[in-house]
Tab-separated table of C-alpha atoms in Angstrom:
chain	number	residue	atom	x	y	z
A	1	MET	CA	-0.016	-0.082	0.108
A	2	ASN	CA	1.405	3.392	-1.060
A	3	VAL	CA	0.875	5.749	2.022
A	4	TRP	CA	2.328	8.832	0.458
A	5	PRO	CA	-1.025	10.067	-1.091
A	6	TYR	CA	-2.437	9.823	2.428
A	7	LEU	CA	0.497	11.805	3.942
A	8	ILE	CA	0.241	14.610	1.315
A	9	VAL	CA	-3.497	14.854	1.735
A	10	GLY	CA	-3.021	14.813	5.433
A	11	ALA	CA	-0.506	17.747	5.326
A	12	LEU	CA	-2.782	19.763	2.963
A	13	ALA	CA	-5.825	19.115	5.068
A	14	THR	CA	-3.977	20.389	8.153
A	15	TYR	CA	-2.329	23.422	6.586
A	16	LEU	CA	-5.449	24.583	4.838
A	17	TRP	CA	-7.026	25.597	8.158
A	18	ARG	CA	-3.741	27.305	9.209
A	19	GLY	CA	-3.537	29.259	5.893
A	20	LEU	CA	-7.125	30.369	6.098
A	21	GLY	CA	-6.470	31.441	9.555
A	22	VAL	CA	-3.663	33.718	8.441
A	23	LEU	CA	-5.679	35.085	5.590
A	24	LEU	CA	-8.682	35.847	7.939
A	25	SER	CA	-6.427	37.356	10.679
A	26	GLY	CA	-5.399	39.915	8.042
A	27	ARG	CA	-8.914	41.237	7.779
A	28	ILE	CA	-9.972	40.982	11.437
A	29	ASN	CA	-9.551	44.160	13.514
A	30	ALA	CA	-7.605	43.490	16.708
A	31	ASP	CA	-9.975	44.084	19.805
A	32	SER	CA	-13.045	43.504	17.566
A	33	ALA	CA	-16.127	41.365	18.206
A	34	LEU	CA	-15.295	38.925	15.409
A	35	LEU	CA	-11.911	38.197	16.993
A	36	ARG	CA	-13.393	37.651	20.336
A	37	TRP	CA	-15.850	35.176	18.629
A	38	PHE	CA	-12.912	33.354	16.987
A	39	THR	CA	-11.070	33.180	20.373
A	40	ALA	CA	-14.247	31.795	22.100
A	41	VAL	CA	-14.639	29.055	19.385
A	42	ALA	CA	-10.932	28.218	19.584
A	43	TYR	CA	-10.996	27.701	23.485
A	44	ALA	CA	-14.370	25.898	23.232
A	45	MET	CA	-12.823	23.345	20.710
A	46	LEU	CA	-9.683	22.853	22.706
A	47	ALA	CA	-11.642	22.287	25.904
A	48	GLY	CA	-13.949	19.810	24.140
A	49	LEU	CA	-10.977	18.026	22.641
A	50	ILE	CA	-9.144	17.728	26.082
A	51	ALA	CA	-12.311	16.666	27.962
A	52	ARG	CA	-12.882	14.075	25.277
A	53	LEU	CA	-9.423	12.791	25.496
A	54	ILE	CA	-9.905	12.330	29.217
A	55	ILE	CA	-13.385	11.053	29.376
A	56	LEU	CA	-13.853	9.117	25.981
A	57	PRO	CA	-10.222	8.433	24.713
A	58	ALA	CA	-9.577	6.524	21.564
A	59	GLY	CA	-6.631	4.092	21.067
A	60	PRO	CA	-4.868	2.193	23.984
A	61	LEU	CA	-6.253	4.535	26.738
A	62	ALA	CA	-9.788	3.400	25.916
A	63	HIS	CA	-8.982	0.040	27.645
A	64	VAL	CA	-8.112	2.095	30.919
A	65	ALA	CA	-11.104	2.390	33.140
A	66	LEU	CA	-12.963	5.749	33.421
A	67	TRP	CA	-12.383	5.807	37.248
A	68	GLU	CA	-8.685	5.395	36.790
A	69	ARG	CA	-8.498	8.220	34.214
A	70	SER	CA	-10.715	10.391	36.541
A	71	ALA	CA	-8.516	9.694	39.449
A	72	ALA	CA	-5.407	10.761	37.618
A	73	ALA	CA	-7.072	13.871	36.300
A	74	ILE	CA	-8.334	14.737	39.864
A	75	ALA	CA	-4.878	14.077	41.436
A	76	ALA	CA	-3.320	16.305	38.821
A	77	LEU	CA	-5.603	19.059	39.490
A	78	ALA	CA	-5.352	18.711	43.195
A	79	ILE	CA	-1.587	18.682	43.436
A	80	TYR	CA	-1.410	21.488	40.913
A	81	LEU	CA	-3.560	23.728	43.098
A	82	LEU	CA	-1.884	22.640	46.329
A	83	THR	CA	1.527	23.397	44.986
A	84	ARG	CA	0.642	27.042	44.007
A	85	ARG	CA	-0.027	26.041	40.419
A	86	ASN	CA	3.075	24.120	39.692
A	87	ILE	CA	2.258	22.331	36.385
A	88	ILE	CA	5.299	19.891	36.745
A	89	PHE	CA	3.964	18.580	40.037
A	90	GLY	CA	0.489	18.288	38.799
A	91	VAL	CA	1.296	16.382	35.658
A	92	ALA	CA	3.710	14.138	37.521
A	93	ALA	CA	1.052	13.420	40.230
A	94	GLY	CA	-1.580	12.470	37.574
A	95	THR	CA	0.709	10.378	35.576
A	96	VAL	CA	2.059	8.509	38.707
A	97	THR	CA	-1.606	7.954	39.816
A	98	LEU	CA	-2.437	6.356	36.482
A	99	ILE	CA	0.502	4.124	36.476
A	100	LEU	CA	-0.049	3.012	40.115
A	101	CYS	CA	-3.830	2.427	39.352
A	102	LEU	CA	-2.814	0.212	36.286
A	103	GLN	CA	-0.107	-1.660	38.496
A	104	PHE	CA	-2.234	-2.666	41.413
B	1	MET	CA	-3.796	44.739	31.955
B	2	GLN	CA	-3.937	45.695	35.537
B	3	GLY	CA	-0.377	46.367	36.972
B	4	GLU	CA	1.159	43.659	34.912
B	5	GLU	CA	4.689	44.331	33.784
B	6	ILE	CA	5.656	44.470	30.073
B	7	GLU	CA	8.199	41.824	29.244
B	8	ASP	CA	11.099	43.127	27.290
B	9	PHE	CA	13.857	40.695	26.078
B	10	GLY	CA	15.957	43.637	24.563
B	11	SER	CA	16.059	42.377	20.985
B	12	ALA	CA	14.309	40.125	18.542
B	13	ALA	CA	17.329	37.709	18.679
B	14	ALA	CA	16.976	37.652	22.495
B	15	ALA	CA	13.345	37.103	22.318
B	16	ARG	CA	13.841	34.191	19.976
B	17	ARG	CA	16.355	32.512	22.433
B	18	ARG	CA	14.013	33.098	25.278
B	19	GLY	CA	11.244	31.426	23.186
B	20	ALA	CA	13.509	28.410	22.531
B	21	LEU	CA	14.401	28.177	26.349
B	22	SER	CA	10.645	28.381	27.338
B	23	ALA	CA	9.902	25.374	25.028
B	24	LEU	CA	12.751	23.310	26.554
B	25	GLY	CA	11.246	21.931	29.811
B	26	MET	CA	7.688	21.020	30.233
B	27	PRO	CA	6.409	21.787	26.784
B	28	CYS	CA	8.972	19.642	24.983
B	29	LEU	CA	8.901	17.063	27.745
B	30	VAL	CA	5.076	16.525	27.484
B	31	LEU	CA	4.849	16.895	23.653
B	32	GLY	CA	7.974	14.736	23.267
B	33	ALA	CA	6.438	11.951	25.429
B	34	SER	CA	3.299	12.180	23.168
B	35	TYR	CA	5.342	11.921	20.030
B	36	LEU	CA	7.235	8.878	21.518
B	37	GLY	CA	3.685	7.339	21.566
B	38	PHE	CA	3.026	8.429	17.979
B	39	GLY	CA	6.394	7.001	16.755
B	40	ALA	CA	5.376	3.674	18.505
B	41	LEU	CA	1.930	3.817	16.689
B	42	ILE	CA	3.720	4.250	13.336
B	43	ARG	CA	5.610	1.147	13.911
B	44	GLU	CA	2.682	-0.784	15.425
B	45	SER	CA	0.569	0.078	12.236
B	46	HIS	CA	3.306	-1.359	10.038
B	47	LEU	CA	4.211	2.067	8.564
B	48	GLY	CA	7.782	3.095	7.792
B	49	LEU	CA	9.874	5.643	9.881
B	50	ASP	CA	9.889	7.809	6.691
B	51	ALA	CA	6.038	8.019	6.875
B	52	GLY	CA	6.110	8.946	10.585
B	53	LEU	CA	8.891	11.642	10.071
B	54	ALA	CA	7.088	13.031	7.061
B	55	SER	CA	3.789	13.239	8.973
B	56	SER	CA	5.544	15.067	11.915
B	57	ILE	CA	7.298	17.395	9.607
B	58	ALA	CA	4.624	18.276	7.098
B	59	GLY	CA	1.399	17.568	8.970
B	60	TRP	CA	2.313	18.739	12.581
B	61	ALA	CA	-0.772	18.571	14.883
B	62	LEU	CA	-0.924	15.353	16.800
B	63	PRO	CA	-4.704	14.606	16.927
B	64	GLY	CA	-4.912	14.787	13.006
B	65	GLN	CA	-1.660	12.721	12.703
B	66	ILE	CA	-3.129	10.025	14.840
B	67	VAL	CA	-6.430	9.970	12.887
B	68	LEU	CA	-4.457	9.777	9.577
B	69	VAL	CA	-2.652	6.699	10.823
B	70	GLU	CA	-5.930	5.085	11.886
B	71	VAL	CA	-7.501	5.635	8.493
B	72	ILE	CA	-4.429	4.150	6.836
B	73	ALA	CA	-4.382	1.062	9.248
B	74	ALA	CA	-8.084	0.536	8.760
B	75	GLY	CA	-7.672	0.498	4.962
B	76	GLY	CA	-9.808	3.543	4.285
B	77	SER	CA	-9.634	5.677	1.120
B	78	VAL	CA	-7.598	8.760	0.594
B	79	LEU	CA	-10.705	10.829	0.377
B	80	SER	CA	-11.871	9.560	3.775
B	81	ALA	CA	-8.538	10.334	5.118
B	82	ALA	CA	-8.807	13.879	3.857
B	83	LEU	CA	-12.128	14.354	5.462
B	84	ALA	CA	-11.123	12.842	8.783
B	85	VAL	CA	-8.106	15.088	9.056
B	86	LEU	CA	-10.028	18.154	7.965
B	87	LEU	CA	-12.659	17.540	10.646
B	88	THR	CA	-10.119	16.811	13.362
B	89	ASN	CA	-8.073	19.928	12.599
B	90	ALA	CA	-10.799	22.441	12.085
B	91	ARG	CA	-9.742	24.081	15.427
B	92	LEU	CA	-6.553	25.258	13.793
B	93	LEU	CA	-8.551	28.034	11.876
B	94	PRO	CA	-9.892	29.891	14.907
B	95	MET	CA	-6.595	29.206	16.932
B	96	VAL	CA	-4.534	30.934	14.026
B	97	ALA	CA	-7.028	33.618	13.345
B	98	SER	CA	-7.139	34.659	17.097
B	99	LEU	CA	-3.390	34.195	17.991
B	100	MET	CA	-1.917	35.871	14.739
B	101	PRO	CA	-3.160	39.418	15.459
B	102	ILE	CA	-1.471	39.308	18.915
B	103	LEU	CA	1.798	37.973	17.435
B	104	ARG	CA	1.945	40.619	14.717
B	105	ALA	CA	0.632	43.551	16.814
B	106	ALA	CA	3.611	45.522	15.788
B	107	GLU	CA	2.876	45.851	12.211
B	108	SER	CA	-0.106	46.476	9.960
B	109	GLY	CA	-0.978	45.450	6.456
B	110	LYS	CA	-1.499	42.045	4.836
B	111	PRO	CA	0.077	39.011	6.325
B	112	ARG	CA	3.408	38.101	4.753
B	113	LEU	CA	5.323	34.803	3.836
B	114	ARG	CA	6.782	34.906	7.488
B	115	HIS	CA	3.274	34.721	8.931
B	116	TYR	CA	2.074	31.895	6.593
B	117	LEU	CA	5.287	29.918	7.582
B	118	ILE	CA	4.909	30.267	11.320
B	119	ALA	CA	1.288	29.327	11.049
B	120	HIS	CA	2.387	25.886	10.157
B	121	LEU	CA	3.702	25.639	13.809
B	122	ILE	CA	0.665	26.930	15.517
B	123	ALA	CA	-0.731	24.086	17.617
B	124	ILE	CA	-2.263	23.601	21.077
B	125	THR	CA	0.841	24.014	23.264
B	126	GLY	CA	2.284	27.145	21.569
B	127	PHE	CA	-1.197	28.708	21.196
B	128	ALA	CA	-1.932	28.242	24.968
B	129	ILE	CA	1.294	29.580	26.042
B	130	ALA	CA	1.438	32.512	23.650
B	131	MET	CA	-2.174	33.528	24.406
B	132	GLN	CA	-1.104	33.832	28.038
B	133	ARG	CA	2.300	35.415	27.598
B	134	ALA	CA	2.568	37.321	24.369
B	135	PRO	CA	0.170	39.971	25.110
B	136	ARG	CA	2.451	41.198	27.905
B	137	MET	CA	5.460	41.182	25.596
B	138	THR	CA	7.033	44.112	23.623
B	139	PRO	CA	4.874	43.873	20.395
B	140	ALA	CA	7.926	43.547	17.984
B	141	GLN	CA	9.433	40.598	20.074
B	142	ARG	CA	6.329	38.485	20.143
B	143	LEU	CA	6.697	36.781	16.786
B	144	PRO	CA	10.418	36.075	17.251
B	145	PHE	CA	9.543	34.630	20.766
B	146	TYR	CA	7.034	32.327	19.122
B	147	GLU	CA	9.446	31.318	16.419
B	148	GLY	CA	12.047	30.293	18.893
B	149	PHE	CA	9.475	28.468	20.949
B	150	ALA	CA	7.662	26.609	18.062
B	151	VAL	CA	10.756	25.569	16.204
B	152	THR	CA	12.370	24.078	19.228
B	153	LEU	CA	9.120	22.193	20.105
B	154	TRP	CA	8.615	21.035	16.599
B	155	SER	CA	12.328	19.756	16.375
B	156	THR	CA	11.834	17.868	19.558
B	157	THR	CA	8.676	16.153	18.318
B	158	ILE	CA	10.361	15.072	15.163
B	159	LEU	CA	13.267	13.475	17.067
B	160	ALA	CA	10.764	11.853	19.401
B	161	THR	CA	8.783	10.373	16.526
B	162	ALA	CA	12.008	8.558	15.398
B	163	LEU	CA	12.800	7.560	19.126
B	164	GLY	CA	9.318	6.253	19.665
B	165	PHE	CA	9.518	4.165	16.429
B	166	PHE	CA	12.615	2.448	17.724
B	167	LEU	CA	11.434	2.084	21.319
B	168	ALA	CA	8.085	0.637	20.271
B	169	GLY	CA	7.359	-2.415	22.372
B	170	VAL	CA	10.279	-1.872	24.694
B	171	MET	CA	8.562	0.311	27.282
B	172	PRO	CA	6.262	-1.338	29.927
B	173	ARG	CA	2.677	-0.823	28.981
B	174	PRO	CA	1.479	1.165	32.064
B	175	VAL	CA	4.331	3.605	31.388
B	176	THR	CA	3.417	4.032	27.724
B	177	LEU	CA	-0.228	4.556	28.725
B	178	GLY	CA	0.913	7.157	31.422
B	179	PHE	CA	2.945	8.976	28.632
B	180	VAL	CA	-0.127	9.030	26.384
B	181	PHE	CA	-2.175	10.547	29.252
B	182	LEU	CA	0.463	13.167	29.958
B	183	ASN	CA	-0.868	15.309	27.138
B	184	PRO	CA	-4.500	15.805	28.055
B	185	LEU	CA	-3.440	16.293	31.778
B	186	TYR	CA	-0.838	19.083	30.760
B	187	PHE	CA	-3.417	20.862	28.597
B	188	MET	CA	-6.004	20.703	31.348
B	189	LEU	CA	-3.635	22.443	33.824
B	190	VAL	CA	-2.389	24.920	31.324
B	191	PHE	CA	-5.847	26.022	30.636
B	192	VAL	CA	-6.616	26.475	34.446
B	193	ALA	CA	-4.705	29.667	34.104
B	194	ASP	CA	-7.226	31.029	31.500
B	195	LEU	CA	-10.120	30.733	33.788
B	196	LYS	CA	-9.327	34.292	34.958
B	197	HIS	CA	-10.519	35.599	31.596
B	198	ARG	CA	-14.229	35.788	31.504
B	199	LEU	CA	-14.550	34.902	27.658
B	200	ARG	CA	-12.098	32.060	27.804
B	201	ALA	CA	-13.563	30.769	31.053
B	202	TRP	CA	-17.026	30.468	29.542
B	203	ALA	CA	-15.720	28.864	26.389
B	204	LEU	CA	-13.590	26.446	28.269
B	205	ILE	CA	-16.248	25.292	30.793
B	206	ILE	CA	-19.163	25.014	28.179
B	207	GLY	CA	-16.760	23.373	25.627
B	208	ALA	CA	-15.550	20.814	28.176
B	209	VAL	CA	-19.217	19.839	28.954
B	210	LEU	CA	-20.391	19.721	25.352
B	211	GLY	CA	-17.261	18.198	23.904
B	212	PRO	CA	-17.730	14.558	25.180
B	213	SER	CA	-21.490	14.664	24.735
B	214	LEU	CA	-21.489	15.841	21.162
B	215	HIS	CA	-18.696	13.262	20.420
B	216	LEU	CA	-21.104	10.574	21.415
B	217	LEU	CA	-23.701	12.004	19.053
B	218	SER	CA	-21.186	12.215	16.241
B	219	ALA	CA	-17.521	11.264	16.336
B	220	ASP	CA	-16.874	13.023	13.093
B	221	TRP	CA	-18.722	16.391	13.685
B	222	GLY	CA	-18.900	16.446	17.445
B	223	LEU	CA	-15.781	18.681	17.833
B	224	LEU	CA	-16.701	21.133	15.248
B	225	ALA	CA	-20.240	21.495	16.621
B	226	THR	CA	-18.779	21.865	20.214
B	227	GLY	CA	-16.646	24.792	19.008
B	228	LEU	CA	-19.461	26.718	17.204
B	229	ILE	CA	-22.122	26.069	19.858
B	230	ALA	CA	-20.115	26.461	23.016
B	231	GLY	CA	-17.949	29.328	21.457
B	232	THR	CA	-20.982	31.242	20.386
B	233	ILE	CA	-22.708	30.888	23.839
B	234	ALA	CA	-19.490	31.951	25.583
B	235	TYR	CA	-19.179	34.929	23.161
B	236	GLY	CA	-22.938	35.785	23.942
B	237	ILE	CA	-22.451	35.671	27.680
B	238	ASP	CA	-19.296	37.793	27.461
B	239	ALA	CA	-20.898	40.346	25.146
B	240	ALA	CA	-23.891	40.720	27.636
B	241	GLN	CA	-21.607	41.091	30.589
B	242	ARG	CA	-19.523	43.663	28.662
B	243	ARG	CA	-22.744	45.720	28.054
B	244	ARG	CA	-23.621	45.639	31.703
B	245	HIS	CA	-20.042	46.595	32.859
B	246	PRO	CA	-18.751	48.811	29.954
B	247	GLY	CA	-15.695	49.878	31.918
B	248	TRP	CA	-14.589	46.264	32.824
B	249	ARG	CA	-12.200	45.015	30.148
B	250	ARG	CA	-10.982	41.573	30.181
């Protein structure tokens, strides 16, 4: 199977959105209502994507129980807030929690 | 912004170096771990290292890259691959459209080649960090900072793709799964800092609630619908609150 047509199409389908984004950004006024709407849509999509990756993951994580993923996410958030918003400690706590859940 | 100091690196070259340094550390570690997973996925899907590297170089945006490999592994058509990647990566348009005016605040006029090139390297990590930090930087140093940051991050993920390809099957399963989960955990914590902005907070909260629900309704269109619906509601709430408190800028 020749994978190159897929890779080329994948690259074009990815850059298309970015190129259009630059084109549009040249026509949007900074501090305009339209820019705020774009910002809101961007953050909503990112939050939707991240929530989906935690709650309904595809691939290998789909076989990890929801409670194990939730425990890891809650541990990450708790340690992050308890350590005055230290992202390293938060991410490490979440990852270790997941690995421990899977080990025992 | 209220009492926040302007970050001035001194020159464009210094800003580029600081951007590169900011990427080394958590961003490279987390995204590098995710791309180790991507490299392993390439190997497990019986694709060559050249395909994995080409994907990370030319189609850099992990969710779309994973979807592409899944379509290839499932024997789907080139057309179905194009549609799947388009739907997965639609978020890049509003992300680039909202970040670019901040990065090029120092200049006016039409976007130039430099802007079209750097757009290739706008993805979640850089977007999240630049939306938080760039507005406080000297306008002329924002784009160089982002270039340093994004090129460093991109290079790391290309190396990690190769490393993951060779390490496939070597790492214990729980550790691999922990690595894969690093990515959503990291982004979740990064976005907590955005909850102090009214517009971003509403968009993040409503998006996080709608995202999984709409994904269950349609795996293809759920994410796009989440962005449009949750984003528009958040925009509406913010606009209403702006009218009520016209002096309050956020």
